[in-house]
Short mmCIF file of C-alpha atoms and ligand atoms in Angstrom, two decimals:
data_model
loop_
_atom_site.label_atom_id
_atom_site.label_comp_id
_atom_site.label_asym_id
_atom_site.label_seq_id
_atom_site.Cartn_x
_atom_site.Cartn_y
_atom_site.Cartn_z
CA MET A 1 -14.70 -97.30 -152.13
CA VAL A 2 -15.17 -93.74 -150.59
CA LYS A 3 -17.71 -93.91 -147.69
CA ARG A 4 -20.54 -91.44 -148.20
CA ASN A 5 -22.92 -90.58 -145.44
CA VAL A 6 -26.49 -89.48 -145.73
CA ASN A 7 -26.52 -85.53 -146.00
CA PHE A 8 -29.31 -83.86 -144.52
CA ASN A 9 -27.55 -80.38 -144.43
CA PRO A 10 -30.10 -77.62 -145.53
CA GLY A 11 -27.52 -75.90 -147.91
CA PRO A 12 -24.89 -76.25 -148.86
CA ALA A 13 -26.37 -79.71 -149.37
CA ALA A 14 -26.12 -82.91 -150.86
CA LEU A 15 -24.94 -83.14 -154.62
CA PRO A 16 -25.88 -86.42 -156.76
CA LEU A 17 -22.93 -88.81 -156.43
CA ASP A 18 -22.92 -89.20 -160.15
CA VAL A 19 -22.24 -85.34 -160.49
CA LEU A 20 -19.54 -85.30 -158.18
CA LYS A 21 -17.86 -88.21 -159.85
CA ILE A 22 -17.96 -86.48 -163.06
CA VAL A 23 -16.50 -83.36 -161.62
CA GLN A 24 -13.70 -85.46 -160.35
CA GLU A 25 -13.19 -87.40 -163.46
CA GLU A 26 -13.17 -83.80 -165.66
CA LEU A 27 -11.45 -81.60 -163.31
CA LEU A 28 -7.91 -82.21 -164.52
CA ASP A 29 -8.40 -82.22 -167.94
CA TYR A 30 -11.56 -80.86 -169.36
CA ARG A 31 -12.50 -82.78 -172.42
CA GLY A 32 -8.87 -82.79 -173.77
CA THR A 33 -8.15 -78.92 -173.15
CA GLY A 34 -5.48 -80.14 -170.82
CA ILE A 35 -6.91 -77.42 -168.27
CA SER A 36 -10.01 -77.73 -166.03
CA ILE A 37 -13.08 -75.76 -166.82
CA ILE A 38 -12.42 -73.59 -163.69
CA GLU A 39 -9.23 -72.43 -165.15
CA SER A 40 -10.62 -71.60 -168.55
CA SER A 41 -11.71 -68.20 -169.76
CA HIS A 42 -15.43 -67.30 -169.36
CA ARG A 43 -14.93 -66.48 -172.81
CA SER A 44 -13.66 -69.55 -174.21
CA LYS A 45 -15.85 -71.77 -176.30
CA GLU A 46 -15.78 -74.35 -174.01
CA PHE A 47 -17.19 -72.28 -171.10
CA GLU A 48 -19.63 -70.70 -173.60
CA ALA A 49 -20.87 -74.11 -174.43
CA VAL A 50 -21.63 -74.85 -170.64
CA ASN A 51 -23.27 -71.64 -170.33
CA ASN A 52 -25.42 -71.96 -173.04
CA GLN A 53 -26.17 -75.44 -172.40
CA THR A 54 -26.94 -74.71 -168.61
CA ILE A 55 -29.52 -71.86 -169.94
CA ALA A 56 -31.13 -74.38 -172.37
CA LEU A 57 -31.48 -77.15 -170.01
CA ALA A 58 -33.19 -75.07 -167.43
CA ARG A 59 -35.88 -73.75 -170.15
CA GLU A 60 -36.46 -77.25 -170.99
CA LEU A 61 -37.08 -78.64 -167.43
CA PHE A 62 -39.05 -75.76 -166.40
CA GLY A 63 -41.06 -75.76 -169.59
CA LEU A 64 -40.18 -72.11 -170.62
CA GLY A 65 -39.88 -70.53 -173.92
CA ASP A 66 -37.11 -68.30 -174.98
CA ASN A 67 -39.09 -65.41 -173.66
CA TYR A 68 -37.50 -66.16 -170.48
CA HIS A 69 -33.94 -65.00 -169.65
CA VAL A 70 -32.01 -67.49 -167.33
CA LEU A 71 -29.29 -65.76 -165.46
CA PHE A 72 -26.55 -67.05 -163.35
CA LEU A 73 -25.56 -64.45 -160.80
CA GLY A 74 -23.21 -63.99 -157.74
CA GLY A 75 -24.23 -62.70 -154.33
CA GLY A 76 -26.99 -65.49 -153.39
CA ALA A 77 -30.56 -65.42 -153.06
CA SER A 78 -30.49 -62.88 -150.43
CA THR A 79 -28.89 -60.19 -153.12
CA GLN A 80 -32.31 -60.63 -155.14
CA PHE A 81 -34.02 -59.40 -152.21
CA ASP A 82 -32.34 -56.09 -152.91
CA LEU A 83 -32.37 -56.40 -156.53
CA ILE A 84 -36.06 -57.03 -157.23
CA PRO A 85 -37.27 -53.83 -155.57
CA LEU A 86 -34.48 -51.92 -157.16
CA ASN A 87 -35.33 -53.00 -160.67
CA PHE A 88 -38.98 -53.28 -160.53
CA ILE A 89 -40.71 -50.80 -158.04
CA GLY A 90 -41.39 -47.39 -159.99
CA ALA A 91 -41.34 -44.30 -158.22
CA GLY A 92 -44.23 -43.89 -155.52
CA GLN A 93 -45.25 -47.44 -156.32
CA THR A 94 -45.80 -50.68 -153.57
CA ALA A 95 -44.94 -54.09 -153.84
CA ALA A 96 -46.95 -56.80 -151.95
CA TYR A 97 -45.08 -59.58 -149.98
CA VAL A 98 -46.16 -62.69 -148.57
CA ASP A 99 -44.79 -63.04 -144.98
CA THR A 100 -44.44 -66.98 -144.34
CA GLY A 101 -41.15 -67.42 -142.62
CA ASP A 102 -37.83 -66.34 -141.78
CA PHE A 103 -36.50 -65.78 -145.48
CA ALA A 104 -39.88 -64.39 -146.67
CA ALA A 105 -39.84 -61.46 -143.88
CA ARG A 106 -36.14 -60.84 -144.72
CA ALA A 107 -37.14 -60.14 -148.31
CA LEU A 108 -39.92 -57.88 -147.13
CA LYS A 109 -37.74 -55.96 -144.76
CA GLU A 110 -35.00 -55.59 -147.66
CA CYS A 111 -37.73 -54.13 -149.96
CA GLN A 112 -38.99 -51.75 -147.20
CA ILE A 113 -35.44 -50.20 -147.30
CA VAL A 114 -36.35 -48.75 -150.86
CA ALA A 115 -40.19 -48.60 -151.24
CA LYS A 116 -43.49 -49.44 -149.35
CA VAL A 117 -44.45 -52.77 -148.70
CA HIS A 118 -48.19 -54.11 -148.63
CA ILE A 119 -48.31 -57.21 -146.57
CA ALA A 120 -50.38 -59.51 -148.38
CA PHE A 121 -50.75 -62.35 -145.89
CA SER A 122 -48.59 -63.16 -142.63
CA SER A 123 -48.44 -66.31 -140.74
CA ARG A 124 -46.00 -64.52 -138.23
CA GLU A 125 -48.55 -64.62 -135.47
CA GLU A 126 -49.08 -68.20 -136.00
CA LYS A 127 -45.33 -68.81 -135.76
CA TYR A 128 -45.27 -69.47 -139.33
CA ARG A 129 -46.94 -72.82 -139.00
CA ARG A 130 -48.52 -72.43 -142.61
CA VAL A 131 -48.90 -71.02 -145.86
CA PRO A 132 -51.97 -69.10 -146.75
CA LYS A 133 -54.92 -70.51 -148.86
CA MET A 134 -55.09 -68.78 -152.21
CA ASP A 135 -58.04 -66.39 -151.16
CA GLU A 136 -56.13 -65.19 -148.20
CA ILE A 137 -53.63 -63.20 -150.15
CA LYS A 138 -54.93 -59.84 -150.45
CA TYR A 139 -52.93 -57.16 -152.44
CA PRO A 140 -53.68 -53.78 -154.43
CA GLU A 141 -54.33 -54.13 -157.87
CA ASP A 142 -51.40 -51.56 -158.68
CA SER A 143 -48.64 -53.48 -156.91
CA ALA A 144 -45.36 -53.36 -158.76
CA TYR A 145 -45.33 -57.34 -157.94
CA LEU A 146 -46.47 -59.98 -155.50
CA HIS A 147 -43.61 -61.77 -153.93
CA VAL A 148 -43.86 -65.26 -152.24
CA CYS A 149 -41.54 -67.96 -150.93
CA SER A 150 -42.58 -71.20 -152.10
CA ASN A 151 -40.68 -73.10 -149.64
CA ASN A 152 -39.97 -72.08 -146.15
CA THR A 153 -36.45 -73.92 -145.37
CA ILE A 154 -36.45 -73.12 -141.67
CA GLU A 155 -40.24 -73.49 -140.72
CA GLY A 156 -40.61 -76.62 -143.06
CA THR A 157 -43.71 -75.40 -144.92
CA GLN A 158 -44.53 -74.98 -148.59
CA PHE A 159 -46.95 -73.74 -151.14
CA GLN A 160 -48.50 -76.48 -152.92
CA GLU A 161 -50.25 -73.73 -155.38
CA PHE A 162 -49.77 -70.27 -156.42
CA PRO A 163 -52.09 -67.64 -156.91
CA ASP A 164 -53.65 -66.35 -160.13
CA THR A 165 -52.24 -62.67 -159.99
CA GLY A 166 -53.61 -61.39 -163.30
CA LYS A 167 -52.05 -58.33 -164.05
CA VAL A 168 -49.75 -58.09 -161.02
CA PRO A 169 -46.54 -59.96 -161.61
CA LEU A 170 -45.88 -62.84 -159.60
CA VAL A 171 -42.09 -63.16 -158.21
CA ALA A 172 -40.92 -66.11 -156.06
CA ASP A 173 -38.06 -67.05 -153.97
CA MET A 174 -37.90 -70.93 -154.97
CA SER A 175 -34.40 -71.42 -153.39
CA SER A 176 -35.43 -74.34 -151.37
CA ASP A 177 -37.64 -76.30 -153.46
CA ILE A 178 -36.48 -75.44 -157.19
CA ALA A 179 -36.37 -78.18 -159.47
CA SER A 180 -37.89 -80.68 -157.04
CA ARG A 181 -41.62 -81.00 -158.30
CA ARG A 182 -43.63 -79.98 -161.30
CA ARG A 183 -44.79 -76.34 -161.01
CA ASP A 184 -46.51 -73.97 -163.66
CA PHE A 185 -43.47 -72.05 -164.07
CA GLY A 186 -45.15 -69.94 -166.83
CA LYS A 187 -47.28 -68.12 -163.86
CA PHE A 188 -44.27 -66.49 -162.71
CA SER A 189 -42.62 -63.13 -163.98
CA LEU A 190 -39.62 -63.73 -162.08
CA PHE A 191 -38.28 -66.65 -160.00
CA TYR A 192 -34.99 -67.19 -158.51
CA ALA A 193 -32.90 -69.63 -156.14
CA GLY A 194 -29.77 -69.86 -154.80
CA ALA A 195 -28.20 -73.15 -156.06
CA GLN A 196 -26.73 -74.66 -152.98
CA LYS A 197 -29.77 -76.79 -152.22
CA ASN A 198 -31.21 -78.49 -155.30
CA LEU A 199 -29.02 -77.17 -158.22
CA GLY A 200 -25.34 -77.03 -157.28
CA PRO A 201 -22.90 -75.53 -155.03
CA ALA A 202 -22.93 -72.30 -153.27
CA GLY A 203 -21.89 -69.12 -155.26
CA VAL A 204 -24.26 -69.17 -158.06
CA THR A 205 -28.07 -67.94 -158.12
CA LEU A 206 -30.25 -68.71 -160.65
CA VAL A 207 -32.58 -65.82 -161.95
CA VAL A 208 -35.32 -66.58 -164.34
CA ILE A 209 -37.31 -63.41 -165.69
CA ARG A 210 -39.87 -63.24 -168.26
CA ASP A 211 -39.15 -60.54 -171.17
CA ASP A 212 -42.32 -58.46 -170.82
CA PHE A 213 -41.13 -58.01 -166.95
CA LEU A 214 -37.57 -57.35 -167.74
CA ALA A 215 -38.87 -54.60 -170.38
CA ILE A 216 -40.57 -52.55 -167.53
CA ALA A 217 -37.56 -52.92 -165.33
CA ASN A 218 -36.20 -49.47 -164.06
CA LYS A 219 -33.74 -47.65 -165.92
CA GLY A 220 -30.79 -45.67 -164.83
CA LEU A 221 -29.61 -48.32 -162.39
CA PRO A 222 -25.93 -49.04 -161.58
CA THR A 223 -24.85 -51.38 -164.37
CA LEU A 224 -24.08 -54.56 -162.15
CA LEU A 225 -27.29 -53.94 -160.18
CA SER A 226 -29.63 -53.95 -163.53
CA TYR A 227 -30.94 -57.25 -164.36
CA LYS A 228 -31.07 -56.02 -168.06
CA THR A 229 -27.15 -55.91 -168.15
CA HIS A 230 -26.93 -59.61 -167.24
CA ALA A 231 -29.90 -60.73 -169.53
CA ASP A 232 -28.31 -58.82 -172.40
CA ASN A 233 -24.85 -60.49 -171.90
CA LYS A 234 -26.10 -64.13 -170.93
CA SER A 235 -24.73 -63.60 -167.49
CA LEU A 236 -21.39 -62.73 -168.97
CA TYR A 237 -21.03 -58.93 -168.37
CA ASN A 238 -18.39 -59.79 -165.98
CA THR A 239 -16.78 -63.04 -164.76
CA PRO A 240 -19.60 -65.35 -163.81
CA PRO A 241 -19.48 -68.18 -161.09
CA VAL A 242 -18.08 -70.58 -163.51
CA PHE A 243 -17.63 -73.33 -161.32
CA GLY A 244 -21.27 -73.14 -159.95
CA ILE A 245 -22.70 -72.87 -163.55
CA TYR A 246 -20.63 -76.01 -164.67
CA ILE A 247 -22.10 -77.97 -161.88
CA MET A 248 -25.39 -76.88 -162.42
CA LYS A 249 -25.28 -78.05 -165.97
CA LEU A 250 -24.53 -81.41 -164.58
CA VAL A 251 -27.12 -81.44 -162.02
CA LEU A 252 -29.76 -80.22 -164.44
CA GLU A 253 -28.60 -83.40 -166.94
CA TRP A 254 -28.88 -85.56 -163.97
CA ILE A 255 -32.41 -84.48 -163.09
CA LYS A 256 -33.32 -84.97 -166.83
CA ASN A 257 -31.99 -88.56 -166.48
CA GLN A 258 -34.36 -89.12 -163.83
CA GLY A 259 -37.17 -88.25 -165.74
CA GLY A 260 -37.07 -84.48 -165.29
CA LEU A 261 -39.29 -82.87 -163.02
CA GLU A 262 -41.96 -85.42 -163.15
CA GLY A 263 -39.32 -88.05 -162.21
CA VAL A 264 -37.86 -86.37 -159.39
CA GLU A 265 -41.36 -85.44 -158.34
CA LYS A 266 -42.31 -88.98 -157.88
CA ILE A 267 -39.19 -89.74 -155.83
CA ASN A 268 -39.67 -86.70 -153.52
CA GLU A 269 -43.21 -87.55 -152.99
CA ALA A 270 -42.61 -90.95 -151.89
CA LYS A 271 -39.70 -89.54 -149.66
CA LYS A 272 -41.89 -87.14 -147.95
CA ASN A 273 -44.68 -89.55 -147.50
CA LEU A 274 -42.48 -92.02 -145.85
CA LEU A 275 -40.81 -89.67 -143.43
CA TYR A 276 -44.15 -87.82 -142.52
CA SER A 277 -45.57 -91.40 -142.05
CA ALA A 278 -42.84 -92.20 -139.63
CA ILE A 279 -43.53 -88.73 -137.59
CA ASP A 280 -47.28 -89.56 -137.52
CA ALA A 281 -46.85 -93.07 -136.33
CA ALA A 282 -45.57 -91.94 -133.02
CA PRO A 283 -47.55 -88.87 -132.03
CA ASP A 284 -46.65 -89.20 -128.44
CA PHE A 285 -42.79 -88.81 -129.39
CA TYR A 286 -42.34 -87.57 -132.70
CA ARG A 287 -44.40 -84.03 -133.97
CA ASN A 288 -44.11 -81.98 -137.09
CA PRO A 289 -44.97 -78.58 -135.89
CA VAL A 290 -46.76 -77.27 -139.05
CA ASP A 291 -50.33 -77.54 -140.42
CA LYS A 292 -50.91 -80.80 -142.58
CA ASP A 293 -51.75 -79.09 -145.71
CA SER A 294 -48.82 -76.65 -145.56
CA ARG A 295 -45.92 -79.43 -145.15
CA SER A 296 -42.81 -79.06 -146.85
CA TRP A 297 -41.59 -81.83 -149.41
CA MET A 298 -38.10 -80.65 -148.85
CA ASN A 299 -37.72 -79.46 -145.44
CA VAL A 300 -39.39 -81.67 -142.90
CA THR A 301 -39.05 -80.33 -139.34
CA MET A 302 -39.80 -82.36 -136.00
CA ARG A 303 -39.89 -82.00 -132.41
CA LEU A 304 -39.49 -84.57 -129.80
CA PRO A 305 -40.70 -84.42 -126.07
CA THR A 306 -37.49 -82.72 -124.50
CA GLU A 307 -34.51 -80.56 -125.95
CA GLU A 308 -32.55 -83.39 -124.38
CA LEU A 309 -34.19 -86.25 -126.54
CA GLU A 310 -33.67 -83.84 -129.64
CA ASN A 311 -30.00 -83.72 -128.87
CA LYS A 312 -29.51 -87.29 -128.23
CA PHE A 313 -31.47 -87.85 -131.48
CA ILE A 314 -29.11 -85.94 -133.27
CA ALA A 315 -25.98 -87.39 -131.79
CA ASP A 316 -27.22 -91.19 -132.18
CA ALA A 317 -28.25 -90.50 -135.81
CA GLN A 318 -24.69 -88.86 -136.61
CA LYS A 319 -23.29 -92.02 -135.30
CA GLU A 320 -25.20 -93.93 -138.07
CA GLY A 321 -23.90 -91.72 -140.74
CA LEU A 322 -27.14 -89.37 -140.85
CA LEU A 323 -25.78 -85.88 -140.87
CA GLY A 324 -26.93 -82.32 -140.79
CA LEU A 325 -30.40 -83.05 -138.74
CA LYS A 326 -29.99 -79.92 -136.35
CA GLY A 327 -32.91 -77.67 -136.72
CA HIS A 328 -32.28 -73.98 -137.52
CA ARG A 329 -30.50 -72.14 -134.54
CA SER A 330 -33.76 -69.72 -134.56
CA VAL A 331 -36.38 -72.70 -134.04
CA GLY A 332 -34.44 -75.70 -132.65
CA GLY A 333 -35.72 -79.21 -132.86
CA ILE A 334 -34.78 -81.55 -135.96
CA ARG A 335 -35.05 -80.73 -139.72
CA PHE A 336 -34.48 -83.26 -142.47
CA SER A 337 -33.60 -81.45 -145.56
CA ILE A 338 -34.33 -83.98 -148.22
CA TYR A 339 -33.33 -82.26 -151.35
CA ASN A 340 -33.35 -83.97 -154.85
CA ALA A 341 -29.87 -85.74 -154.18
CA VAL A 342 -31.01 -87.57 -150.78
CA SER A 343 -32.36 -90.74 -152.12
CA LEU A 344 -35.44 -93.13 -151.08
CA GLU A 345 -32.99 -95.63 -149.66
CA ASP A 346 -31.76 -92.78 -147.41
CA ILE A 347 -35.07 -92.15 -146.03
CA ARG A 348 -35.70 -95.75 -145.45
CA LYS A 349 -32.70 -96.12 -143.38
CA THR A 350 -33.66 -92.74 -141.50
CA VAL A 351 -37.09 -94.20 -140.85
CA ASP A 352 -35.61 -97.41 -139.47
CA PHE A 353 -33.00 -95.33 -137.29
CA MET A 354 -36.17 -93.29 -135.95
CA GLU A 355 -38.33 -96.47 -135.10
CA ARG A 356 -35.36 -97.86 -133.10
CA PHE A 357 -34.67 -94.76 -131.40
CA HIS A 358 -38.10 -94.30 -130.20
CA LYS A 359 -38.19 -97.95 -128.96
CA SER A 360 -34.97 -97.58 -127.06
CA ALA A 361 -36.00 -94.07 -125.46
N1 PMP B 1 -34.37 -68.00 -149.37
C1 PMP B 1 -34.50 -69.29 -148.75
C2 PMP B 1 -36.06 -69.97 -149.06
C3 PMP B 1 -33.39 -69.84 -148.27
O1 PMP B 1 -33.59 -71.12 -147.97
C4 PMP B 1 -32.16 -69.14 -148.20
C5 PMP B 1 -30.92 -69.73 -147.82
N2 PMP B 1 -31.20 -70.77 -146.97
C6 PMP B 1 -32.06 -67.66 -148.99
C7 PMP B 1 -33.30 -67.22 -149.32
C8 PMP B 1 -30.92 -67.09 -148.73
O2 PMP B 1 -30.08 -67.87 -149.70
P1 PMP B 1 -28.42 -67.07 -149.85
O3 PMP B 1 -27.66 -67.65 -148.50
O4 PMP B 1 -28.09 -67.79 -151.21
O5 PMP B 1 -28.52 -65.88 -149.80
#
């Protein structure tokens, strides 16, 4: 038996063991072809089947019709920070951005390179300790779109609901909470996520675009920078990140076997409840620095009374096989990234460690 540690890395992050085992099993000889899927042509019938199944699974799990294009692109979520303004802001138009954390701010800054941005809400002055209430988000009616980041990976905050934007297309970076709970995905004209947290390995980014939004995308862009190129070719205009797409298919099948988004949502809710309860039970020692109603289900941030204690917590946890707990370098502290592949049992172990650490401190 291979020893597997509890992996709290924020991304690349834990993958389901069942998925890794299938990858291992199928790697040398993919379904009797005598070669692996990553050695197959992206035009082969084997890979085309993988590509089509991954698209179908994504539509099924997110509850989307075939009016949504499902794309698998390279370049990470960060490249979408550039492609979205290029594709969707018309001459002289303004786009609206909600600024709730480091990645939300990066998206906004990239947009400012090519267009005027309206800041629809910002919690920057409050150290990003919360996301807005729906009625705090304000933007002009003629905005090209409203961009939100559904889960702020570094700060540990998450939208629990999304605004009704009427005529203004709603766009979301869902990199760190995609496929972790039910959402009304039909509200979004576009959503995207780097795969490396809840969907698979680094190297592939899921981009989902509704056809009415794609229809108004800017024309005349360089070929590879145009979402339409990728949509028209089912992401096969050029060589796609084949390994990532293949693993994403396995991860989506795994989610389906967990009872779909409803199934993983139940587990994720139990996980975050257990962890936040352990933090709240020791208020003189552990502290979650964000507003309660903005707490993330995926990235749970925590402070201890001193940095020295935080470092000891991380080191002692590592000795017990609890890895990847260091908070982002820009904010410090502890961060538990508890994506889908981290189990409820893993959280029980962690809470037990936290109780012992507190007693011995
Ligand atoms: N958005 C969010 C919410 C993220 O957490 C990250 C990565 N941690 C990114 C965007 C950037 O993703 P990538 O590294 O794939 O460009």
